[in-house]
Amino acid sequence: MASTGQHSGPLLEMENVSVNFPAKRPYPFSRKRWIQAVTDVTLQVAEGETFGVVGESGCGKSTLANAMIGMVRPTAGTVRFQGEEIYSLAPRAFKNIRRNMQMIFQDPFSSLNPRFSVYEIIREPLYIRGGASESAMKAKVLELLKLVGLDEDDLYRNPSDFSGGQRQRIGIARAIILNPRFLVCDEPVSALDVSVHAQILNLLMEIQGSLNLTYVFISHNLAVVHNICQNMVVMYLGMTMESGPSEAIFANPLHPYTQALLAAVLDIDVQRSRERVLLKGDTPSPIDPPEGCRFWQRCPSAMNGCVTVPAELVEVEPAHYVACHLVSGFSSEQMAIGLHRPVSGQSRG
Ligand code: SF4
């Protein structure tokens, strides 16, 4: 069934979404193993907002984004866009709804075909959809070139003629040519010179205002997320550690992982940066991740119970959720057997 446009709830909803990929077997007859890229993520994105997804490399941000826009079918859970479960749609309806969901990629160097001209690159989604004359497509491409700050003289040049910032402008024009409602911006400035970050972010904000777009903004840069996102989720090893309104999380980060990420951003809060929580070690493999709290091996506050008892998300204030035993506490029975005691040998922050 195609969308009626009458839906009044969140534009995008993910409910208990998990995505597993088969891992390469080390030996031909070894047991099958799974990369648990995303585990049990629930979130809602309201029409017109910018929703942040943050976490270190390998935390599952990009897989989550791909599941949002119909590019990776979840192993479990549901993804609804405008109220419709996208992975249950018939192919034609899926194609229609998919046009409303586009992505801006991290690397403007590899995401543009070097053999195509700017015109061919931006026009491509319209060309594939069909139904528009060459003159109509050219007029639309010229309109978008202007919107993203490039000009007519650039039309038949190749991507190699442009700087990283200009290539990202071309990628943005291509992403909006089908008039989508929803854009996933997957680390859109992280591959660019710092000097052009603000220009591209300002362009994205201007386009959002003029075209009434909804963004999911994926980043490991909390300063940027703080500036542009109304709501956010903090992910670690495929799971939600903390989620809620950005203001609430930045004012009162409760999860040790969020605190560590924030402490690394000196310009957000000088006072907080003095109480630095330094993370040691690397993120563990998403193949067979820790069975308790996924963060326990790197957490400076880990307790015995964190090793075996998963931390459930609890609502600590309206719409602000945290998955940590420090917040939810252990039961009196669990405390009686010492689950609240620090893990021996774990460093204190
Ligand atoms: Fe640290 Fe335990 Fe909280 Fe996990 S549940 S973040 S290991 S204190």
Coordinates of C-alpha atoms and ligand atoms in Angstrom, one line a residue:
M1 CA 0.0 0.0 0.0
A2 CA 1.4 3.4 -0.9
S3 CA 1.7 6.1 1.7
T4 CA -1.4 8.3 2.1
G5 CA 0.6 11.2 3.6
Q6 CA -2.0 11.3 6.5
H7 CA 0.3 9.7 9.1
S8 CA 0.4 11.8 12.3
G9 CA 3.0 9.9 14.4
P10 CA 6.8 9.9 14.1
L11 CA 8.1 10.0 10.6
L12 CA 10.5 7.0 11.3
E13 CA 10.2 4.4 14.0
M14 CA 12.5 1.5 14.8
E15 CA 11.4 -1.0 17.3
N16 CA 13.7 -3.6 18.8
V17 CA 15.8 -3.7 15.6
S18 CA 18.7 -6.1 15.5
V19 CA 21.0 -6.7 12.5
N20 CA 23.3 -9.7 12.4
F21 CA 25.7 -10.7 9.7
P22 CA 27.3 -14.1 9.3
A23 CA 31.0 -14.0 10.3
K24 CA 33.7 -15.7 8.3
R25 CA 34.5 -19.2 9.7
P26 CA 38.1 -19.5 10.9
Y27 CA 38.0 -23.2 9.9
P28 CA 35.8 -24.9 7.4
F29 CA 33.9 -27.0 10.1
S30 CA 33.9 -24.4 12.9
R31 CA 30.6 -23.4 14.3
K32 CA 28.7 -20.6 12.5
R33 CA 29.2 -17.2 14.2
W34 CA 27.4 -13.9 13.8
I35 CA 28.5 -10.3 13.8
Q36 CA 26.0 -8.6 16.0
A37 CA 26.2 -5.2 14.3
V38 CA 23.0 -3.8 15.9
T39 CA 21.1 -5.2 18.9
D40 CA 17.6 -4.3 20.0
V41 CA 17.6 -0.6 19.1
T42 CA 14.4 1.3 19.5
L43 CA 14.1 5.0 18.4
Q44 CA 11.7 7.5 16.9
V45 CA 12.4 10.4 14.6
A46 CA 9.8 13.2 14.4
E47 CA 9.0 15.0 11.2
G48 CA 11.3 18.0 10.7
E49 CA 13.8 17.2 13.5
T50 CA 17.5 16.4 13.3
F51 CA 18.2 13.2 15.2
G52 CA 21.8 12.4 16.2
V53 CA 23.4 8.9 16.3
V54 CA 26.8 9.0 18.0
G55 CA 29.4 6.5 19.0
E56 CA 32.9 5.4 18.1
S57 CA 33.8 3.7 14.8
G58 CA 32.4 0.1 14.7
C59 CA 29.5 0.8 17.1
G60 CA 26.9 0.0 14.5
K61 CA 25.9 3.5 13.4
S62 CA 26.1 3.0 9.7
T63 CA 24.4 -0.4 9.8
L64 CA 21.6 1.2 11.8
A65 CA 21.3 3.9 9.1
N66 CA 21.2 1.4 6.3
A67 CA 18.4 -0.5 8.1
M68 CA 16.5 2.8 8.5
I69 CA 16.3 3.4 4.8
G70 CA 15.6 0.0 3.5
M71 CA 19.2 -1.0 2.5
V72 CA 19.8 -3.7 5.1
R73 CA 16.9 -6.0 6.2
P74 CA 17.0 -6.3 10.0
T75 CA 17.3 -9.8 11.5
A76 CA 14.6 -8.8 14.0
G77 CA 12.4 -5.9 14.8
T78 CA 10.4 -3.4 12.7
V79 CA 11.2 -0.2 10.8
R80 CA 8.2 2.0 10.1
F81 CA 8.3 5.0 7.8
Q82 CA 5.1 7.2 7.8
G83 CA 3.5 4.4 9.8
E84 CA 4.3 1.7 7.3
E85 CA 6.5 -1.3 8.0
I86 CA 8.9 -0.9 5.1
Y87 CA 10.2 -4.4 5.0
S88 CA 6.7 -5.8 4.6
L89 CA 5.8 -3.7 1.6
A90 CA 5.3 -5.0 -1.9
P91 CA 8.2 -4.2 -4.2
R92 CA 6.4 -1.3 -5.9
A93 CA 5.3 0.3 -2.7
F94 CA 8.7 -0.2 -1.2
K95 CA 10.3 1.6 -4.2
N96 CA 7.9 4.5 -3.8
I97 CA 8.6 4.9 -0.1
R98 CA 12.4 4.4 -0.6
R99 CA 12.5 7.5 -2.8
N100 CA 11.5 9.5 0.2
M101 CA 14.6 8.2 2.1
Q102 CA 18.0 9.2 0.9
M103 CA 21.5 9.2 2.2
I104 CA 24.5 11.6 2.1
F105 CA 27.7 9.5 2.3
Q106 CA 30.7 10.1 4.4
D107 CA 33.3 10.0 1.6
P108 CA 32.6 12.4 -1.3
F109 CA 35.7 11.0 -3.0
S110 CA 34.5 7.4 -3.4
S111 CA 30.7 8.1 -3.5
L112 CA 30.8 9.9 -6.9
N113 CA 31.5 8.1 -10.1
P114 CA 34.7 9.6 -11.5
R115 CA 33.7 9.0 -15.1
F116 CA 30.4 10.8 -14.8
S117 CA 30.0 14.6 -15.2
V118 CA 28.3 16.6 -12.5
Y119 CA 25.2 16.7 -14.6
E120 CA 25.1 12.9 -14.9
I121 CA 25.8 12.3 -11.2
I122 CA 23.0 14.6 -10.0
R123 CA 20.6 13.6 -12.7
E124 CA 21.1 9.8 -12.1
P125 CA 18.2 9.2 -9.6
L126 CA 15.7 11.1 -11.8
Y127 CA 17.0 9.3 -14.9
I128 CA 16.6 5.9 -13.2
R129 CA 13.1 6.8 -12.0
G130 CA 12.1 7.8 -15.5
G131 CA 9.2 10.0 -16.7
A132 CA 11.1 13.3 -17.0
S133 CA 12.4 14.8 -20.3
E134 CA 16.0 15.7 -20.8
S135 CA 15.2 19.4 -20.6
A136 CA 13.2 19.0 -17.4
M137 CA 16.0 17.0 -15.8
K138 CA 18.6 19.7 -16.8
A139 CA 16.4 22.4 -15.4
K140 CA 16.1 20.5 -12.1
V141 CA 19.9 19.8 -11.9
L142 CA 20.6 23.5 -12.6
E143 CA 18.2 24.5 -9.8
L144 CA 19.9 22.2 -7.4
L145 CA 23.4 23.2 -8.4
K146 CA 22.4 26.8 -7.5
L147 CA 20.8 25.6 -4.2
V148 CA 24.0 23.9 -3.1
G149 CA 26.3 26.8 -4.0
L150 CA 27.7 25.6 -7.4
D151 CA 27.1 27.1 -10.7
E152 CA 26.2 26.4 -14.3
D153 CA 29.8 26.3 -15.4
D154 CA 30.3 23.2 -13.2
L155 CA 27.7 21.2 -15.0
Y156 CA 29.9 19.2 -17.4
R157 CA 33.0 18.9 -15.2
N158 CA 34.1 15.7 -13.5
P159 CA 34.4 15.1 -9.7
S160 CA 38.2 15.2 -9.9
D161 CA 38.0 18.9 -10.8
F162 CA 36.4 19.7 -7.4
S163 CA 37.6 20.0 -3.7
G164 CA 36.2 17.7 -1.0
G165 CA 33.6 20.3 0.1
Q166 CA 32.4 20.9 -3.5
R167 CA 32.1 17.2 -4.0
Q168 CA 30.0 16.9 -0.9
R169 CA 27.8 19.7 -2.3
I170 CA 27.3 17.5 -5.5
G171 CA 26.4 14.5 -3.3
I172 CA 23.8 16.6 -1.4
A173 CA 22.3 17.8 -4.7
R174 CA 22.0 14.2 -5.9
A175 CA 20.5 13.1 -2.5
I176 CA 17.6 15.7 -2.8
I177 CA 16.8 15.5 -6.5
L178 CA 13.8 13.2 -5.9
N179 CA 12.4 15.5 -3.2
P180 CA 12.8 13.1 -0.3
R181 CA 11.4 13.8 3.2
F182 CA 14.1 12.0 5.1
L183 CA 17.9 12.2 4.8
V184 CA 20.4 10.2 6.6
C185 CA 23.7 12.2 6.8
D186 CA 26.4 9.5 7.5
E187 CA 29.3 11.5 8.9
P188 CA 28.9 14.0 6.1
V189 CA 31.9 16.2 7.1
S190 CA 34.3 13.8 8.7
A191 CA 36.3 13.2 5.5
L192 CA 36.6 16.9 4.7
D193 CA 39.0 19.6 5.8
V194 CA 38.0 21.2 9.1
S195 CA 37.9 24.6 7.3
V196 CA 34.8 23.5 5.3
H197 CA 32.9 21.7 8.1
A198 CA 30.9 24.7 9.0
Q199 CA 30.0 25.5 5.4
I200 CA 28.6 22.1 4.7
L201 CA 26.8 22.0 8.0
N202 CA 25.3 25.4 7.3
L203 CA 24.2 24.2 3.8
L204 CA 22.5 21.2 5.3
M205 CA 20.7 23.3 7.8
E206 CA 19.6 25.8 5.1
I207 CA 18.3 23.0 2.9
Q208 CA 16.5 21.4 5.8
G209 CA 14.6 24.6 6.5
S210 CA 13.8 25.4 2.9
L211 CA 12.7 21.8 1.9
N212 CA 11.2 20.8 5.2
L213 CA 13.5 17.7 5.6
T214 CA 14.0 15.4 8.5
Y215 CA 17.6 14.4 9.2
V216 CA 19.3 11.5 11.0
F217 CA 22.8 12.8 11.6
I218 CA 25.4 10.2 12.2
S219 CA 28.6 11.4 13.8
H220 CA 31.4 10.7 16.3
N221 CA 31.7 14.5 16.9
L222 CA 29.6 15.3 19.9
A223 CA 30.1 19.1 19.5
V224 CA 28.3 19.0 16.2
V225 CA 25.5 16.8 17.5
H226 CA 25.1 19.2 20.4
N227 CA 24.7 22.1 18.0
I228 CA 22.3 20.6 15.5
C229 CA 20.3 17.7 17.0
Q230 CA 17.2 17.9 19.0
N231 CA 17.3 14.2 20.1
M232 CA 20.0 11.6 20.0
V233 CA 21.1 8.1 20.7
V234 CA 24.5 7.0 22.0
M235 CA 25.5 3.6 20.7
Y236 CA 28.2 1.2 21.9
L237 CA 28.9 -2.1 20.3
G238 CA 25.6 -2.1 18.5
M239 CA 23.4 -1.2 21.5
T240 CA 21.8 1.9 22.9
M241 CA 23.7 3.2 26.0
E242 CA 21.7 6.4 26.4
S243 CA 19.1 8.2 24.4
G244 CA 16.8 11.2 24.7
P245 CA 16.7 15.0 24.1
S246 CA 20.2 16.3 23.3
E247 CA 19.9 19.1 25.9
A248 CA 19.1 16.7 28.7
I249 CA 22.0 14.3 27.7
F250 CA 24.5 17.1 27.4
A251 CA 23.4 18.7 30.6
N252 CA 23.3 15.5 32.6
P253 CA 25.1 12.6 30.9
L254 CA 24.5 9.5 33.1
H255 CA 26.0 6.6 31.2
P256 CA 29.8 6.2 31.8
Y257 CA 30.3 5.8 28.0
T258 CA 28.5 9.1 27.3
Q259 CA 30.5 10.8 30.0
A260 CA 33.7 9.6 28.4
L261 CA 32.7 10.8 25.0
L262 CA 31.7 14.1 26.4
A263 CA 34.9 14.5 28.4
A264 CA 36.9 14.1 25.2
V265 CA 35.2 17.2 23.7
L266 CA 37.0 20.0 25.5
D267 CA 35.0 22.8 24.0
I268 CA 31.6 21.6 25.3
D269 CA 32.1 22.1 28.9
V270 CA 35.5 23.1 30.4
Q271 CA 34.4 22.3 33.9
R272 CA 33.4 18.7 33.0
S273 CA 36.6 18.3 31.0
R274 CA 38.6 18.5 34.2
E275 CA 36.8 15.4 35.5
R276 CA 38.0 13.3 32.5
V277 CA 36.8 9.8 32.1
L278 CA 39.4 8.2 30.0
L279 CA 38.5 5.1 28.0
K280 CA 41.1 2.3 27.9
G281 CA 41.4 -0.4 25.3
D282 CA 39.5 -0.9 22.1
T283 CA 35.9 -1.7 21.4
P284 CA 35.5 -5.6 21.6
S285 CA 34.6 -7.6 18.6
P286 CA 30.9 -7.6 17.7
I287 CA 31.3 -11.4 17.2
D288 CA 30.2 -12.9 20.6
P289 CA 30.1 -9.6 22.4
P290 CA 30.1 -9.6 26.3
E291 CA 26.9 -11.1 27.7
G292 CA 26.3 -8.6 30.5
C293 CA 26.7 -4.8 29.9
R294 CA 28.5 -4.6 26.6
F295 CA 30.7 -1.7 28.0
W296 CA 31.9 -3.5 31.1
Q297 CA 35.5 -4.3 29.9
R298 CA 36.2 -0.5 29.3
C299 CA 34.0 0.9 32.0
P300 CA 35.8 2.6 34.9
S301 CA 32.8 1.9 37.2
A302 CA 32.2 -1.7 36.3
M303 CA 30.7 -3.9 39.1
N304 CA 30.6 -7.7 39.3
G305 CA 27.0 -7.8 38.1
C306 CA 27.9 -5.8 35.0
V307 CA 29.8 -8.8 33.7
T308 CA 26.8 -11.1 33.5
V309 CA 23.6 -9.1 33.9
P310 CA 22.6 -7.0 30.9
A311 CA 21.7 -3.4 31.7
E312 CA 18.2 -2.6 30.6
L313 CA 17.3 0.9 29.4
V314 CA 15.4 2.8 32.1
E315 CA 13.7 6.2 31.8
V316 CA 15.4 8.6 34.2
E317 CA 13.5 11.7 33.2
P318 CA 10.9 12.3 30.5
A319 CA 12.2 10.6 27.3
H320 CA 15.8 10.3 28.7
Y321 CA 16.8 6.6 28.8
V322 CA 20.0 5.1 30.2
A323 CA 21.2 1.5 30.2
C324 CA 23.5 1.2 33.3
H325 CA 23.3 -0.6 36.6
L326 CA 24.6 2.5 38.3
V327 CA 21.3 4.1 37.4
S328 CA 18.9 1.2 37.6
G329 CA 20.6 -0.4 40.7
F330 CA 20.7 -4.0 41.7
S331 CA 18.0 -5.8 43.7
S332 CA 18.7 -6.6 47.4
E333 CA 19.2 -10.3 46.4
Q334 CA 21.8 -9.3 43.8
M335 CA 23.5 -7.0 46.3
A336 CA 23.6 -9.9 48.8
I337 CA 25.8 -11.9 46.5
G338 CA 28.1 -8.9 45.8
L339 CA 27.0 -7.9 42.3
H340 CA 27.3 -4.3 43.2
R341 CA 31.0 -4.6 44.2
P342 CA 33.6 -3.3 41.8
V343 CA 35.1 -5.8 39.4
S344 CA 38.5 -6.7 40.8
G345 CA 41.4 -5.3 38.7
Q346 CA 39.1 -2.9 36.8
S347 CA 40.6 0.6 36.7
R348 CA 38.8 3.4 38.4
G349 CA 38.3 6.6 36.4
Ligands
SF4_1 FE1 29.7 0.5 33.6 FE2 28.2 -1.4 34.7 FE3 27.0 0.8 33.9 FE4 27.9 -1.0 32.2 S1 26.3 -1.3 33.6 S2 28.2 1.2 32.1 S3 29.8 -1.7 33.1 S4 28.6 0.6 35.5

